Coordinates of C-alpha atoms and ligand atoms in Angstrom, one line a residue:
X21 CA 0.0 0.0 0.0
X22 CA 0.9 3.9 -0.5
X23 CA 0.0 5.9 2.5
X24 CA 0.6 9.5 3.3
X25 CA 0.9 10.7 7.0
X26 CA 0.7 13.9 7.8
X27 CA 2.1 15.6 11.1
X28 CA 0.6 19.2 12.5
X29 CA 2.9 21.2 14.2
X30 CA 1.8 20.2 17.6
X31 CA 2.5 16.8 16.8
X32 CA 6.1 17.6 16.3
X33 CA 6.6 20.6 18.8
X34 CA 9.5 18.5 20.4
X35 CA 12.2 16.4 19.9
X36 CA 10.1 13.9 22.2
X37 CA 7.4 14.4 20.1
X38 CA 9.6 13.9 17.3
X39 CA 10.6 10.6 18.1
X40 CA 7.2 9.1 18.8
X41 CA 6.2 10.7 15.2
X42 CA 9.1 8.6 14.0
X43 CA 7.7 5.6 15.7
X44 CA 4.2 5.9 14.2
X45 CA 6.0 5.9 10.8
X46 CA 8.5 3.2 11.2
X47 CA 5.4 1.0 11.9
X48 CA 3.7 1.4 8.8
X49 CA 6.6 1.0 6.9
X50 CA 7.7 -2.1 9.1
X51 CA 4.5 -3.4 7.5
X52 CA 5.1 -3.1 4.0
X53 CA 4.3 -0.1 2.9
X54 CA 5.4 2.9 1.1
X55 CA 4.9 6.0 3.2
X56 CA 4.7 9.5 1.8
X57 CA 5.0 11.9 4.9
X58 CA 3.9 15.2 5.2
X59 CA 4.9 17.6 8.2
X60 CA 4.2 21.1 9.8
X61 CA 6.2 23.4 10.9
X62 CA 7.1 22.8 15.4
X63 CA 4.4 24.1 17.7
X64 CA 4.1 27.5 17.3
X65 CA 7.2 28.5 14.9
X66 CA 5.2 29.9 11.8
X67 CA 3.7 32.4 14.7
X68 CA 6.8 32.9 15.8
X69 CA 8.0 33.8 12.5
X70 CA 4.9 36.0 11.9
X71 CA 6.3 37.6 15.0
X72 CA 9.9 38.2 14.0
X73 CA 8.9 39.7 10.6
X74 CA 6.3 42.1 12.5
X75 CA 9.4 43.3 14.9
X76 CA 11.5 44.5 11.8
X77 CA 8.8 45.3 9.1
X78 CA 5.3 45.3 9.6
X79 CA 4.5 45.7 6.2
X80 CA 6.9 43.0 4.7
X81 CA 5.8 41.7 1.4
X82 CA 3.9 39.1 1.0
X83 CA 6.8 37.2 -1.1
X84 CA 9.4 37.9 1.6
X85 CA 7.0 36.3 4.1
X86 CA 6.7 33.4 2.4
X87 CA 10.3 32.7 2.3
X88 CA 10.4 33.2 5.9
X89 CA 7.3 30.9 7.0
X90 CA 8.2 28.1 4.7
X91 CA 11.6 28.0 7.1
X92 CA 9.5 26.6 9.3
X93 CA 8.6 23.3 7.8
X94 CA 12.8 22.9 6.5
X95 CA 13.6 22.4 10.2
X96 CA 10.8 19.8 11.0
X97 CA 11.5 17.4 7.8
X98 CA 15.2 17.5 8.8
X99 CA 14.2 16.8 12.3
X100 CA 11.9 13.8 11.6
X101 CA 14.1 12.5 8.7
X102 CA 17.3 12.3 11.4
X103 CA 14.7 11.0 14.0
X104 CA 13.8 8.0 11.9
X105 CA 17.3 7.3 10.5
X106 CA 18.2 7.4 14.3
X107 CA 15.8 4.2 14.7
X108 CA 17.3 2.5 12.0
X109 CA 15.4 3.4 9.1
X110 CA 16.3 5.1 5.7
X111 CA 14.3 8.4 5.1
X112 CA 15.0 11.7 3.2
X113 CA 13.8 14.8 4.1
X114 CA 12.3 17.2 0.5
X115 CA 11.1 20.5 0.5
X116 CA 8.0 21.7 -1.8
X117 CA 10.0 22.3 -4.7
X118 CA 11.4 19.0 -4.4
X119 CA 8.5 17.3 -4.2
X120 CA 7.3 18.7 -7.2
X121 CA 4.7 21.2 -5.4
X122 CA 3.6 23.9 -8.2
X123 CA 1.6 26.8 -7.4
X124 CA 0.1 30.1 -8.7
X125 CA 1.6 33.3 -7.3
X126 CA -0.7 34.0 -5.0
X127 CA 2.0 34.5 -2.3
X128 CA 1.0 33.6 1.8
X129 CA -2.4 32.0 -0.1
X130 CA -1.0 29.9 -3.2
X131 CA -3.2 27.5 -5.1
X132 CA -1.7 24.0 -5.9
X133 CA -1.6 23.5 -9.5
X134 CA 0.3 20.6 -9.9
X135 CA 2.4 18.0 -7.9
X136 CA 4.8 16.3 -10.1
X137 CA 5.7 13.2 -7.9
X138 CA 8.5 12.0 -9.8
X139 CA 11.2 12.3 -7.3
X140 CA 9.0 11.0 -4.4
X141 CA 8.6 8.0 -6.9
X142 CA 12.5 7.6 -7.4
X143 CA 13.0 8.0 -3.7
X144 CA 10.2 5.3 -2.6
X145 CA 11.8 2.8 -5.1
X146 CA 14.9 3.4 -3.5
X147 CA 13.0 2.3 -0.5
X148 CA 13.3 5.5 1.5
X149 CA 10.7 7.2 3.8
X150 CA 10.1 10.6 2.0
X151 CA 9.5 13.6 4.3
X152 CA 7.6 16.8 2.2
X153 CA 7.5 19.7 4.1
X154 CA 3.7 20.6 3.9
X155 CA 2.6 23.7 3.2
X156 CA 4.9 25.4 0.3
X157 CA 5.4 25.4 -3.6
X158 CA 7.3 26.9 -5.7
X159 CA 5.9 29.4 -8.2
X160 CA 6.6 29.8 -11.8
X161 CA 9.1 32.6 -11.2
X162 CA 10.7 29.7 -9.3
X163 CA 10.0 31.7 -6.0
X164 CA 8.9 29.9 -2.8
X165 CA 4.7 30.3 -2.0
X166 CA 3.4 29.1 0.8
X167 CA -0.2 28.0 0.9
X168 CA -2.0 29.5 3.5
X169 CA -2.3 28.8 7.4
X170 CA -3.5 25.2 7.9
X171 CA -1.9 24.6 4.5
X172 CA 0.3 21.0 5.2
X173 CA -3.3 19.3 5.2
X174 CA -3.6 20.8 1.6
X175 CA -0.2 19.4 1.0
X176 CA -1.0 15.7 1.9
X177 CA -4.0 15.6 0.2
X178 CA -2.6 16.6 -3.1
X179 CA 0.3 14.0 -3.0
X180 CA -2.1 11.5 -1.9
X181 CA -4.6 12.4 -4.8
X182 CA -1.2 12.8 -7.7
X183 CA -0.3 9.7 -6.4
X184 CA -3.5 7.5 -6.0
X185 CA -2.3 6.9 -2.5
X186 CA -4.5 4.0 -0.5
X187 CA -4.8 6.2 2.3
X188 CA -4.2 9.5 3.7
X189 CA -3.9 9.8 7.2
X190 CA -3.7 13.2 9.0
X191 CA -2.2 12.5 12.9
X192 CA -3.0 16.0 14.9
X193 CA -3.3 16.2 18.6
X194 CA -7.3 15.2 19.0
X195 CA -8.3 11.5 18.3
X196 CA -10.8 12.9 15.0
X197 CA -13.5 14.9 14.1
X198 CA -15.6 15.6 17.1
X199 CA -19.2 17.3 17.3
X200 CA -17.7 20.1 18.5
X201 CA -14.0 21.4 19.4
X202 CA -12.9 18.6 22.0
X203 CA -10.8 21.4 23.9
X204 CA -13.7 23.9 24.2
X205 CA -16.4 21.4 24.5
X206 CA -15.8 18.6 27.2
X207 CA -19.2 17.2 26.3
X208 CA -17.9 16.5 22.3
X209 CA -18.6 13.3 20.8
X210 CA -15.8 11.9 18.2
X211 CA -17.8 11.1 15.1
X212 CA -16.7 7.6 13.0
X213 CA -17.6 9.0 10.2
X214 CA -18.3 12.2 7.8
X215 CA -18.9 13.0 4.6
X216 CA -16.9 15.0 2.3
X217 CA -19.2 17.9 2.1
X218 CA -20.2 17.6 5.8
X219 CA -16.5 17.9 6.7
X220 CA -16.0 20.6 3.9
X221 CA -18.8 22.9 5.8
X222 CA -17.2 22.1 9.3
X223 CA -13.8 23.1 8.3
X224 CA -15.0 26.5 6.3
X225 CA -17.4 27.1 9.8
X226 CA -14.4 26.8 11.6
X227 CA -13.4 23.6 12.9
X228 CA -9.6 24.0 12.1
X229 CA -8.8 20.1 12.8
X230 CA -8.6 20.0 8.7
X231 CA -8.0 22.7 6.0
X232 CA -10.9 23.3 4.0
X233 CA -9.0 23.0 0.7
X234 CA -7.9 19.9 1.6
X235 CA -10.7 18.5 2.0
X236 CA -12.0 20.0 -1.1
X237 CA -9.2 18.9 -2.9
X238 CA -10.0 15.1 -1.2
X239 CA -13.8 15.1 -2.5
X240 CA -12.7 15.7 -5.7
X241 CA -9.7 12.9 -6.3
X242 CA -11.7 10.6 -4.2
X243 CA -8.9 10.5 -1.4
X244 CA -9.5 8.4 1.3
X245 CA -8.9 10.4 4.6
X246 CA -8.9 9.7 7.8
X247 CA -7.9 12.0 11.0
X248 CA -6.3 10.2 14.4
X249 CA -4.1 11.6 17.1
X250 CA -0.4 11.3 17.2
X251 CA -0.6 10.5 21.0
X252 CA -2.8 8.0 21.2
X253 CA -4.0 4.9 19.5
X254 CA -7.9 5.2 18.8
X255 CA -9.6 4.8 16.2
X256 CA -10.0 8.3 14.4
X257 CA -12.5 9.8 11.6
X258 CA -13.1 8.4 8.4
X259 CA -14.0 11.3 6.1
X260 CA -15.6 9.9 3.0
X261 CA -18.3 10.2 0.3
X262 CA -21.1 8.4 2.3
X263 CA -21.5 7.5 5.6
X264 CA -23.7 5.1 7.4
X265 CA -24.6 7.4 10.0
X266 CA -27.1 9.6 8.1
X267 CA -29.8 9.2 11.7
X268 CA -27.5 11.7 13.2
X269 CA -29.3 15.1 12.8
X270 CA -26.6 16.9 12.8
X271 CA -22.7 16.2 13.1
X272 CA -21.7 18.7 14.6
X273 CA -21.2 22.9 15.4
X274 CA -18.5 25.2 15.0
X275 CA -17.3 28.5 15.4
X276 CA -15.6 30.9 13.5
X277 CA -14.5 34.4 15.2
X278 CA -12.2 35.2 12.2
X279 CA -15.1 37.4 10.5
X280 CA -16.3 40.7 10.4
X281 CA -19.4 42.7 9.6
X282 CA -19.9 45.4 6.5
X283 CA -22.8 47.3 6.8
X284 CA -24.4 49.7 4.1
X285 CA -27.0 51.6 5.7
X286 CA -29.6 53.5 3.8
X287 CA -28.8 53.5 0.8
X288 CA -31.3 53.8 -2.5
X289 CA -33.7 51.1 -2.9
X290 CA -33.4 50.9 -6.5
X291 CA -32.2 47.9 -9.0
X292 CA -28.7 47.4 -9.4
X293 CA -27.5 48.4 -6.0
X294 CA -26.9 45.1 -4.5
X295 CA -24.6 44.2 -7.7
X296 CA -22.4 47.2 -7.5
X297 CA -21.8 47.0 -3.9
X298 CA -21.2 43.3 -4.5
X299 CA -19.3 44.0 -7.4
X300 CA -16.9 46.4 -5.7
X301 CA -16.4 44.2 -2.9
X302 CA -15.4 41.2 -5.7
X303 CA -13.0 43.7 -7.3
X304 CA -11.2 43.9 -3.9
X305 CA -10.9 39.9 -4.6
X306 CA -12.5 39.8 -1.1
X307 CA -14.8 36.6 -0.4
X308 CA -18.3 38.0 0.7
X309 CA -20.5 35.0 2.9
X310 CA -23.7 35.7 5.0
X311 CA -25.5 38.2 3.3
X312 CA -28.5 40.5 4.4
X313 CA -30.8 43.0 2.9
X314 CA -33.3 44.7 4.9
X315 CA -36.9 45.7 3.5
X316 CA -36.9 48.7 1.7
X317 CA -38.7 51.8 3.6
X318 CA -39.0 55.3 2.6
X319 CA -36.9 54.5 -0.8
X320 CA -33.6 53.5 1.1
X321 CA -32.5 49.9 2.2
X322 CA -29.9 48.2 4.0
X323 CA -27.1 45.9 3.0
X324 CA -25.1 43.8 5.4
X325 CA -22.8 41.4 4.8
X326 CA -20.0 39.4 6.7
X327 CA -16.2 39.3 5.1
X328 CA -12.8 37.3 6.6
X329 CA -11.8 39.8 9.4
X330 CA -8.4 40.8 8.1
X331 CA -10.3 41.9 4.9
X332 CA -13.1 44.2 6.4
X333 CA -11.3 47.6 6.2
X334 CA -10.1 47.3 2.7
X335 CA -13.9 46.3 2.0
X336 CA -15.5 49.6 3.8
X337 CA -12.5 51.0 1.8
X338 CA -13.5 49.8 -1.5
X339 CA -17.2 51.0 -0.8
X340 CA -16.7 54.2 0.8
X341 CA -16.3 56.7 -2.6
X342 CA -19.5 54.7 -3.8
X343 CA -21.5 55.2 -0.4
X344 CA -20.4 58.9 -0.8
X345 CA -22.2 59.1 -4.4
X346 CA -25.4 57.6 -3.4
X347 CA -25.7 59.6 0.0
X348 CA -25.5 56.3 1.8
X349 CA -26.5 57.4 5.6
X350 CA -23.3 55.3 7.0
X351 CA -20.4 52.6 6.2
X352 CA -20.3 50.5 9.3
X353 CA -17.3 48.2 10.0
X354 CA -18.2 45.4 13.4
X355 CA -15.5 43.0 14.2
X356 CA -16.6 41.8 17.2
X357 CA -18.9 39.4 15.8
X358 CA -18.2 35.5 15.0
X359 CA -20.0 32.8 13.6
X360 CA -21.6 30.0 14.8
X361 CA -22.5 27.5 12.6
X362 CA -24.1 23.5 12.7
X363 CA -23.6 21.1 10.0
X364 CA -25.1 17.6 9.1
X365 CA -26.6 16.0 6.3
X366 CA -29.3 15.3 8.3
X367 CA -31.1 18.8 7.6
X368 CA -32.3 17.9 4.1
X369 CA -34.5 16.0 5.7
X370 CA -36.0 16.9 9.0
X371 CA -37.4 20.6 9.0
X372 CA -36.8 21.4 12.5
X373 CA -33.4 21.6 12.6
X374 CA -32.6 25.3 12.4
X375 CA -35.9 25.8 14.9
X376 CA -33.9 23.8 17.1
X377 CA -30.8 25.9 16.6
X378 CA -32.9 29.2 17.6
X379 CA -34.5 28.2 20.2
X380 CA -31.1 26.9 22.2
X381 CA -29.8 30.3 21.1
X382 CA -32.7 31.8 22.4
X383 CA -32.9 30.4 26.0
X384 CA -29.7 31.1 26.3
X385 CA -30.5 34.5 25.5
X386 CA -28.0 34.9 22.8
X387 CA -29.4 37.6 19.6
X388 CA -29.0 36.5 16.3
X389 CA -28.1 39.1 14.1
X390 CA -27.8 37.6 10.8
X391 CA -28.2 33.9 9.8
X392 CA -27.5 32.4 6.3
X393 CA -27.6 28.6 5.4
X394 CA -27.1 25.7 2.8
X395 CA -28.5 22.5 2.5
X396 CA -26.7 21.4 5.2
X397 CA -25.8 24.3 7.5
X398 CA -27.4 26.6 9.3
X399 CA -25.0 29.7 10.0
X400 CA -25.7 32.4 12.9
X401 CA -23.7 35.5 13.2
X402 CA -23.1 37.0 16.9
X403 CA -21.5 39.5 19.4
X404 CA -17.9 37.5 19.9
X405 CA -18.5 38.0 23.4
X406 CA -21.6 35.4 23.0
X407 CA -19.9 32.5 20.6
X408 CA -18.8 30.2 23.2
X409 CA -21.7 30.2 25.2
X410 CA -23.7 29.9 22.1
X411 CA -22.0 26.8 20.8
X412 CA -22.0 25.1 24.1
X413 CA -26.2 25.7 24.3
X414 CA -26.6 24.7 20.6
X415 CA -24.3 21.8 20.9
X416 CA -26.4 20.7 24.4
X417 CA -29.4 21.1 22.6
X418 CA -28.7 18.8 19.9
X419 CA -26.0 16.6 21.9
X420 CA -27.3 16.8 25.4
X421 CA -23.5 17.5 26.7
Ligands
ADP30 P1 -2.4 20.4 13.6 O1 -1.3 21.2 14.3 O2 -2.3 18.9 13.8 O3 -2.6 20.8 12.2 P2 -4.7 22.0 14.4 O4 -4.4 22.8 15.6 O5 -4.6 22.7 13.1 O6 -3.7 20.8 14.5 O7 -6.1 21.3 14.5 C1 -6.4 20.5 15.6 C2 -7.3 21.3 16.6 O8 -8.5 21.5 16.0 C3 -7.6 20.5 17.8 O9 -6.6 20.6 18.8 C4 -9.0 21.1 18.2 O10 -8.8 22.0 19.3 C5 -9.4 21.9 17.0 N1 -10.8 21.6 16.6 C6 -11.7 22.5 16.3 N2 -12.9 22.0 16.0 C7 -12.7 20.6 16.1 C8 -13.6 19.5 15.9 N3 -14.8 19.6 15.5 N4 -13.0 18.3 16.0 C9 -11.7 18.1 16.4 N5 -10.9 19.1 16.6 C10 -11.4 20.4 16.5
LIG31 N1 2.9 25.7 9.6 C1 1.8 26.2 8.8 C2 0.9 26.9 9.8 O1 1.2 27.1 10.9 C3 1.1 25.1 8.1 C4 0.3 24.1 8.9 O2 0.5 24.0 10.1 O3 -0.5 23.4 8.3 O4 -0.1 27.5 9.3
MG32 MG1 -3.8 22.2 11.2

């Protein structure tokens, strides 16, 4: 069998860490297989990193930083490849460009567009343990990218899906996929199983245990993922294209405190003005989500929408000459607001799900102040202050713990 491991950061934050990485690794090779591994950068280095750029220029470019944070992942591989060699193994360590990672430009946020696996290949057929660092490319100005935080999950999937691995495996430091963040809700349940999409809505909502690109990127190459710790042995999550567990309601809820709200208020109720606020916004290459209009009264309406935090000035930036021109009363910008979300297949068919939702949210005396859904999640936006309490009464209401 092929299988890729990958390792998050706090999986490898030390050299005792390292070692039992090393162990994990050894084993499935001791077994017969080829194994493709795929590793973050230790604990909190990229932070650091963030940190040490921030000290000398705040306003370093995006391609400098990228050189800088894909540092990170160089130490690990080197790290974990001497680790394993030090149990009596043969590995070698690769970096991005090595491993044949290529990616648009899009510097601190590149998109994979290719993994050429040859040299993994030659290595495996040499018998060796590869080691990728996760979470860089190379672009085609032959400059390193780096693929956004959360990235290396990206990274594994992609060599798993270039090379039709059996299995992808993605060790962190909780046992799966759990109804709800394990360390901020003692009462969450590890789920077996999860679909692609269900897992897809989790990790844009906010459960960080998985990238949302990679699991993007898994749906559509039909990789076979799974997520277990690296400090236990338990049976993890199997995240796949159907489940047997379609009874559960919902799988799960999660919270995202990373947004902010953009608020147009009074401006013209007339056609067209949803699309060139929109359109502005889009020009900004800023992702819009929840989106609210209020009834039109006295000729002027309302437009709200929610935008990643770090974008929400630059988007009241890119709509303030435009407010200006069509007498808009005000331009708000709220960033203490996040987003609580649930997920599960289940919703499609049982009607009372987002009731139930509101109601939790309700006795726990928690305003809504926008809400948005798809087929399978029910979004609410709230004051920050309120998230935690909110998930814990949503999650009690559908969970009991
Ligand atoms: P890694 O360093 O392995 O990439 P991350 O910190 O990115 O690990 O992701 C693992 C963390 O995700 C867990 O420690 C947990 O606190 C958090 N998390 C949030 N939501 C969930 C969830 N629904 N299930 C499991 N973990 C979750
Ligand atoms: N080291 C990178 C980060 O901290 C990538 C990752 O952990 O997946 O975001
Ligand atoms: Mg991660």
């Amino acid at each position: 069998m092929l299988v890729v491991q990958k390792f998050g950061g706090s999986s490898v934050a030390d050299a005792a860490k390292v070692l039992r990485v090393a162990k994990i690794i050894t084993d499935t090779y001791k077994k017969g297989n080829d194994v493709v591994v795929v590793v973050s950068a230790q604990g909190d280095t990229t932070d650091d990193l963030i940190e040490k750029a921030k000290e000398i220029n705040p306003r370093g470019s995006k391609r400098e930083m990228d050189m800088l944070m894909a540092a990170g992942e160089q130490i690990s591989i080197s790290l974990l490849a001497m680790a394993i060699d030090s149990l009596g193994f043969p590995a070698i360590s690769l970096l991005g460009w090595q491993a044949g990672f290529e990616t648009n430009s899009k510097y601190s946020a590149a998109r994979i567009k290719r993994v050429n696996p040859e040299r993994i290949r030659a290595e495996l057929d040499k018998k060796r343990i590869v080691i990728v660092a996760g979470f860089q490319g190379l672009n085609r100005y032959d400059d390193v990218t780096t693929l956004g935080r959360g990235g290396s999950d990206t990274s594994a999937v992609a060599i798993a899906a270039a090379m039709r691995a059996d299995l992808c495996q993605i060790y962190t430091d909780v046992e799966g996929v759990y109804t709800a963040d394990p360390r901020k809700i003692p009462g969450a349940r590890k789920l077996e199983e999860i679909t692609y999409n269900e897992m897809l809505e989790m990790a844009t909502s906010g459960a960080q245990v998985l990238n949302n690109r990679s699991v993007e990127m898994a749906k559509k190459y039909n990789v076979e993922l799974e997520v277990l710790s690296s400090i236990t042995v338990a049976a993890g999550t199997k995240v796949k294209e159907v489940t047997n567990m379609e009874k559960m309601l919902i799988k799960g809820v999660a919270k995202d405190d990373g947004v902010a709200r953009v608020a147009v208020i009074g401006v013209p109720d007339n056609p067209g003005i949803a699309f060139k606020v929109f359109s502005r916004v889009a020009k900004a290459h800023i992702c819009v989500d929840n989106i609210l209009q209020s009834v039109g009264r006295d000729g002027t309406k309302d437009i709200a929408f929610t935008v990643p935090a770090g974008d929400a000035d630059e988007a009241a930036e890119a709509l303030r000459d435009y407010c200006e021109m069509v007498g808009a009363k005000e331009l708000l910008v709220e960033k203490d607001v996040a987003k609580v979300s649930i997920v599960g297949a289940g919703m499609e068919t049982h009607e009372n799900v987002a009731a139930g939702m509101f109601e939790a949210l309700a006795d726990a005396n928690i305003n809504i102040q926008m809400i948005s859904s798809s087929e399978i999640r029910v979004s609410v936006l709230v004051d920050k202050k309120d998230a935690d309490r909110a998930v814990e009464a949503v999650h009690r209401h559908f969970f009991g713990a």
